[in-house]
Coordinates of C-alpha atoms in Angstrom, one line a residue:
X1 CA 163.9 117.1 63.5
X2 CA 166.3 115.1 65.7
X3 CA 165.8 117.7 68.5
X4 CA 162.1 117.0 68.6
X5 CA 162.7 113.5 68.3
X6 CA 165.1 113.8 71.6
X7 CA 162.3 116.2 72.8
X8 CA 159.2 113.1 72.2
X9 CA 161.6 110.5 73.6
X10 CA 162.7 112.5 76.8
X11 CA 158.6 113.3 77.9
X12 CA 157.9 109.6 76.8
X13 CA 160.5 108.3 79.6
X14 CA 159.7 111.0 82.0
X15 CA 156.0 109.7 81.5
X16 CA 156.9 105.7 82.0
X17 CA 156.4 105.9 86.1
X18 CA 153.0 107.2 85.8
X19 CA 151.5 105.0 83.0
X20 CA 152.9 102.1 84.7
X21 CA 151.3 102.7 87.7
X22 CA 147.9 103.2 86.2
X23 CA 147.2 99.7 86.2
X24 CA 148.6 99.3 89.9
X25 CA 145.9 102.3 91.1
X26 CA 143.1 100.8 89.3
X27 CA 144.2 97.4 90.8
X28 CA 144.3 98.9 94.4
X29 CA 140.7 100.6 94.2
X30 CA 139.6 97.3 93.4
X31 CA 141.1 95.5 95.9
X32 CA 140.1 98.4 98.1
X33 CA 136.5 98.2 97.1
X34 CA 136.9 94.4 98.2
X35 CA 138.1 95.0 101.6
X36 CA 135.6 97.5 103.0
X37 CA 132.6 95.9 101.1
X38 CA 133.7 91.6 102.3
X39 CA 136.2 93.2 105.4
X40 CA 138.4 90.4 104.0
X41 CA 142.1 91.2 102.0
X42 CA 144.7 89.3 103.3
X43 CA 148.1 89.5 101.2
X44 CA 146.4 92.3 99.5
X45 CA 148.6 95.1 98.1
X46 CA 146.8 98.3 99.7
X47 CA 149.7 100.7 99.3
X48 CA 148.8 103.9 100.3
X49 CA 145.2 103.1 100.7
X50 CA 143.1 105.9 101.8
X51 CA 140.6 104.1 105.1
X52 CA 140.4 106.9 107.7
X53 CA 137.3 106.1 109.5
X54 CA 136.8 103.2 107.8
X55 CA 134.5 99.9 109.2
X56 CA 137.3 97.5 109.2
X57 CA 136.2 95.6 112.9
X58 CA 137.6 91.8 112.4
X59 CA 138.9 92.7 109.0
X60 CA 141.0 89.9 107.8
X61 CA 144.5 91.2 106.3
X62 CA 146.9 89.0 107.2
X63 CA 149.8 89.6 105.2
X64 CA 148.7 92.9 103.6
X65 CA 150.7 95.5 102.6
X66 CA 149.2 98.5 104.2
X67 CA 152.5 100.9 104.1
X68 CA 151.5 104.9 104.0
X69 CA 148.5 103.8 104.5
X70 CA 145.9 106.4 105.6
X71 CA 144.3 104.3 108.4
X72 CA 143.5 107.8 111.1
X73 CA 140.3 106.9 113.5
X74 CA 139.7 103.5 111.4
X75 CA 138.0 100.6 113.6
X76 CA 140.7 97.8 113.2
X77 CA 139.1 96.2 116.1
X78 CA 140.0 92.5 116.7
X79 CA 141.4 92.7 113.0
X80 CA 143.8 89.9 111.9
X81 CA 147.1 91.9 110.6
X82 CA 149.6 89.0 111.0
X83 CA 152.8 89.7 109.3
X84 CA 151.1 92.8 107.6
X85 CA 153.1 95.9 106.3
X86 CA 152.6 99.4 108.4
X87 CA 155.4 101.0 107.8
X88 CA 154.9 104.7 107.8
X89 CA 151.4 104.0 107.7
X90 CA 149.2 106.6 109.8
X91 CA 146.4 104.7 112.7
X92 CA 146.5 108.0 114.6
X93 CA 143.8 107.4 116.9
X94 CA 142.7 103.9 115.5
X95 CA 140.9 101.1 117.5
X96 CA 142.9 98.3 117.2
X97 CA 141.5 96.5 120.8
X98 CA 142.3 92.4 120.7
X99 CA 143.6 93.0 117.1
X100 CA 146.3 90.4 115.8
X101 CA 149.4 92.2 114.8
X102 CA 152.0 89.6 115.5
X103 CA 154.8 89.6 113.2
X104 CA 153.6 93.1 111.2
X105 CA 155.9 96.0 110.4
X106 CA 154.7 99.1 112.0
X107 CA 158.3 100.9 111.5
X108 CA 158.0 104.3 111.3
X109 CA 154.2 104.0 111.9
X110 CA 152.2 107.0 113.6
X111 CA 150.1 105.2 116.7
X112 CA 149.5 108.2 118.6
X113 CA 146.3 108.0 120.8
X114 CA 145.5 104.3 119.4
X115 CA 143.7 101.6 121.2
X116 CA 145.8 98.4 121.4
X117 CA 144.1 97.2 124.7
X118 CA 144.7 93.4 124.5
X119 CA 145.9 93.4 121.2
X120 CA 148.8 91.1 120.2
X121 CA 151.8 92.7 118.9
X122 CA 154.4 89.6 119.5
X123 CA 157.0 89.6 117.7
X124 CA 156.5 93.0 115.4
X125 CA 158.6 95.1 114.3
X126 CA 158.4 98.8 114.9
X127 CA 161.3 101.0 115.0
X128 CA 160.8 104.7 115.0
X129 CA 157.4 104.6 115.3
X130 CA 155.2 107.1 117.6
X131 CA 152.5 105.6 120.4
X132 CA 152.9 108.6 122.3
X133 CA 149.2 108.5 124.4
X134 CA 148.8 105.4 122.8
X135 CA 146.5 102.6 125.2
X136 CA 148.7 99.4 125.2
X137 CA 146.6 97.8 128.5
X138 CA 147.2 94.0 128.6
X139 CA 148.9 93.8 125.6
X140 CA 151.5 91.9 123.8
X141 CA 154.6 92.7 123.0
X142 CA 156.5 90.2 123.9
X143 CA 160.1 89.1 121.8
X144 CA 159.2 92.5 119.9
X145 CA 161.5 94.9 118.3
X146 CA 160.4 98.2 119.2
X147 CA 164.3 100.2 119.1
X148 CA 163.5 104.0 119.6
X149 CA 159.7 103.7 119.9
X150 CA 158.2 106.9 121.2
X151 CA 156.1 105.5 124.2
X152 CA 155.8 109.0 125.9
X153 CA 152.7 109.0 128.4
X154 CA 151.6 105.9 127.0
X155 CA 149.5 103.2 129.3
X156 CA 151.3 100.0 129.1
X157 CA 149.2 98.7 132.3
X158 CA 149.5 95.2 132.9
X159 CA 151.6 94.5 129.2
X160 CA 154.0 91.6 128.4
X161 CA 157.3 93.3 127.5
X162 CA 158.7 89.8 127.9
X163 CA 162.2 89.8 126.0
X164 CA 161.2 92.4 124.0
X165 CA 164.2 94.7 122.3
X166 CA 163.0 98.8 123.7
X167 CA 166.7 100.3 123.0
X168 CA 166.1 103.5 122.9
X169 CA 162.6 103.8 123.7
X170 CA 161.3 106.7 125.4
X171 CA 158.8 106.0 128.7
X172 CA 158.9 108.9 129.9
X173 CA 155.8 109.8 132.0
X174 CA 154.7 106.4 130.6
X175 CA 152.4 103.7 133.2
X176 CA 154.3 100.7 133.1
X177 CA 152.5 99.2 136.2
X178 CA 152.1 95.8 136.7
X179 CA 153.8 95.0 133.2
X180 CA 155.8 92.4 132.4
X181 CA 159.5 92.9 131.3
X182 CA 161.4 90.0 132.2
X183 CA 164.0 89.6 130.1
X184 CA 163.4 93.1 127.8
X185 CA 166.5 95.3 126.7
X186 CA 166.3 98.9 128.1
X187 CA 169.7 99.7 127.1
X188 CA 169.2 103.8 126.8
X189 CA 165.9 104.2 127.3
X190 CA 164.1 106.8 129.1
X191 CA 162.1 106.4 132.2
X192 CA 161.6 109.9 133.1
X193 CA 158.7 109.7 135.8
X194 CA 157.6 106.1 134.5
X195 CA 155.4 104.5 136.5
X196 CA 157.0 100.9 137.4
X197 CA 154.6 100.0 140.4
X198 CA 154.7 95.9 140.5
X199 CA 156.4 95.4 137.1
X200 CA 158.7 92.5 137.0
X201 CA 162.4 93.4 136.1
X202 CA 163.6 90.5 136.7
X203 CA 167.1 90.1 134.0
X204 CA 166.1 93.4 132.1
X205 CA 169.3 95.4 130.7
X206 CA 168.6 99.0 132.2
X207 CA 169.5 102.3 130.4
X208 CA 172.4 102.3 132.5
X209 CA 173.4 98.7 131.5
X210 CA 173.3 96.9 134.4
X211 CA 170.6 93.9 134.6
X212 CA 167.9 94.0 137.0
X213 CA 166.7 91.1 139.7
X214 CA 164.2 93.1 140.5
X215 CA 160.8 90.6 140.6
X216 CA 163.4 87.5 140.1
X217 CA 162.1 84.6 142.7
X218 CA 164.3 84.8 145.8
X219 CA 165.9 80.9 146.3
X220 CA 163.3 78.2 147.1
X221 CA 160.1 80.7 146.0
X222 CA 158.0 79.1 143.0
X223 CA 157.9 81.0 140.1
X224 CA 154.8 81.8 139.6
X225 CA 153.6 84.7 137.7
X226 CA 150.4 86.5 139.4
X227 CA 149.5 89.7 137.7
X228 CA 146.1 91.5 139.0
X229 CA 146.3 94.1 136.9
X230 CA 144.4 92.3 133.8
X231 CA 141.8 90.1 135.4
X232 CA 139.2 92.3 133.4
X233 CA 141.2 91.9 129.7
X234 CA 140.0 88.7 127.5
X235 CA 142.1 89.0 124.9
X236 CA 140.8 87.5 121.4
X237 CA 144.7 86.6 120.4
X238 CA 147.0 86.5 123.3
X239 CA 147.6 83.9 125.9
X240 CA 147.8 85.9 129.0
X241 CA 151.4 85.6 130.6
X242 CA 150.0 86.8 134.3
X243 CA 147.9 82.8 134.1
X244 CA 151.5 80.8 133.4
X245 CA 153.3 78.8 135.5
X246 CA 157.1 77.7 134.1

């Protein structure tokens, strides 16, 4: 009798995760159900949410956990993700154009072959994630933490790298042209046949740990940022760096 007893208890406690999280799944259709029927979730908890191909353009999720998330060939366009939670989430070949992702967490985070053109990434967080092929034109990544980012063949035309943290990032075969990386750490990175036509260098820490003055305004030269490389992005989030003057 005791061993049965012992047998009972043992499944019982085996069996806690998965009742528990019954409530949490039902929970998370629902909220799922609410997000692709209003397009609005923000500081929803969408764990592991299944959205590939999903209708999400200017879908409001600020805040929303979206981590393993299957988000593959979703339209995220001009979607506010502020301060959301991508980590390890999948957007292989997601639209994300003029979408708001300052301040998310796409660590770990597959972006191969997505669409960031104009998009706002400021401030993010995302190391160890994959953009190989990834379309970054115009965008913003500036004061960004992007350590060991795969950026491999990537187009990063025209982008403000400003003071952004890229140890370790790989550029190789990667078009950097006309971006902006005043400031950014390179320390180890790769820029096997990177394209670097017209991007400012100016105080970035190169792989080989030295700091560039490349772009840096010679003595007496206004420093003023002119950057035709972008004239045809309009951005919904980001203030364009190629219009300041400081």
């Amino acid at each position: 009798m005791t061993k049965i007893r012992f047998t009972v208890l043992a499944t019982a406690i085996a069996l806690l995760p998965f009742l528990a999280a019954l409530p949490l799944q039902a929970q998370n259709r629902s909220l799922l159900r609410q997000l692709l029927e209003t397009r609005g979730c923000p500081g929803c908890d969408l764990f592991g949410a299944s959205l590939s191909r999903a209708d999400l353009f200017g879908a409001s999720l600020s805040g929303a956990t979206l981590s393993r998330a299957d988000l593959v060939d979703a339209d995220l366009t001009a979607a506010d993700l502020k301060a959301a939670d991508l980590n390890n989430a999948n957007l292989r070949n997601s639209f994300l154009t003029s979408a708001d992702l300052s301040n998310a967490d796409i660590t770990r985070a597959d972006l191969r072959g997505v669409n960031l053109e104009g998009a706002n990434l400021s401030e993010s967080t995302g190391r160890d994630a994959t953009m190989q092929l990834a379309k970054l034109k115009c965008a913003d990544l500036s004061a960004a933490i992007l350590n060991r980012i795969d950026f491999r063949e990537a187009d990063l035309t025209g982008a403000n790298l400003r003071g952004a943290n890229l140890q370790e990032a790989d550029f190789s075969n990667a078009n950097l042209a006309g971006a902006d990386l005043r400031g950014a750490n390179l320390r180890d990175a790769r820029l096997k046949k990177t394209n670097l036509k017209d991007a400012n260098l100016c105080g970035v820490r190169m792989p080989n740990g030295k700091t560039s003055r490349q772009g840096c305004p010679a003595k007496g030269e206004p420093p003023v940022v002119a950057n035709n490389y972008c004239n045809y992005c309009y951005p919904f989030y980001t203030n364009p760096l190629w219009l300041e003057v400081f």
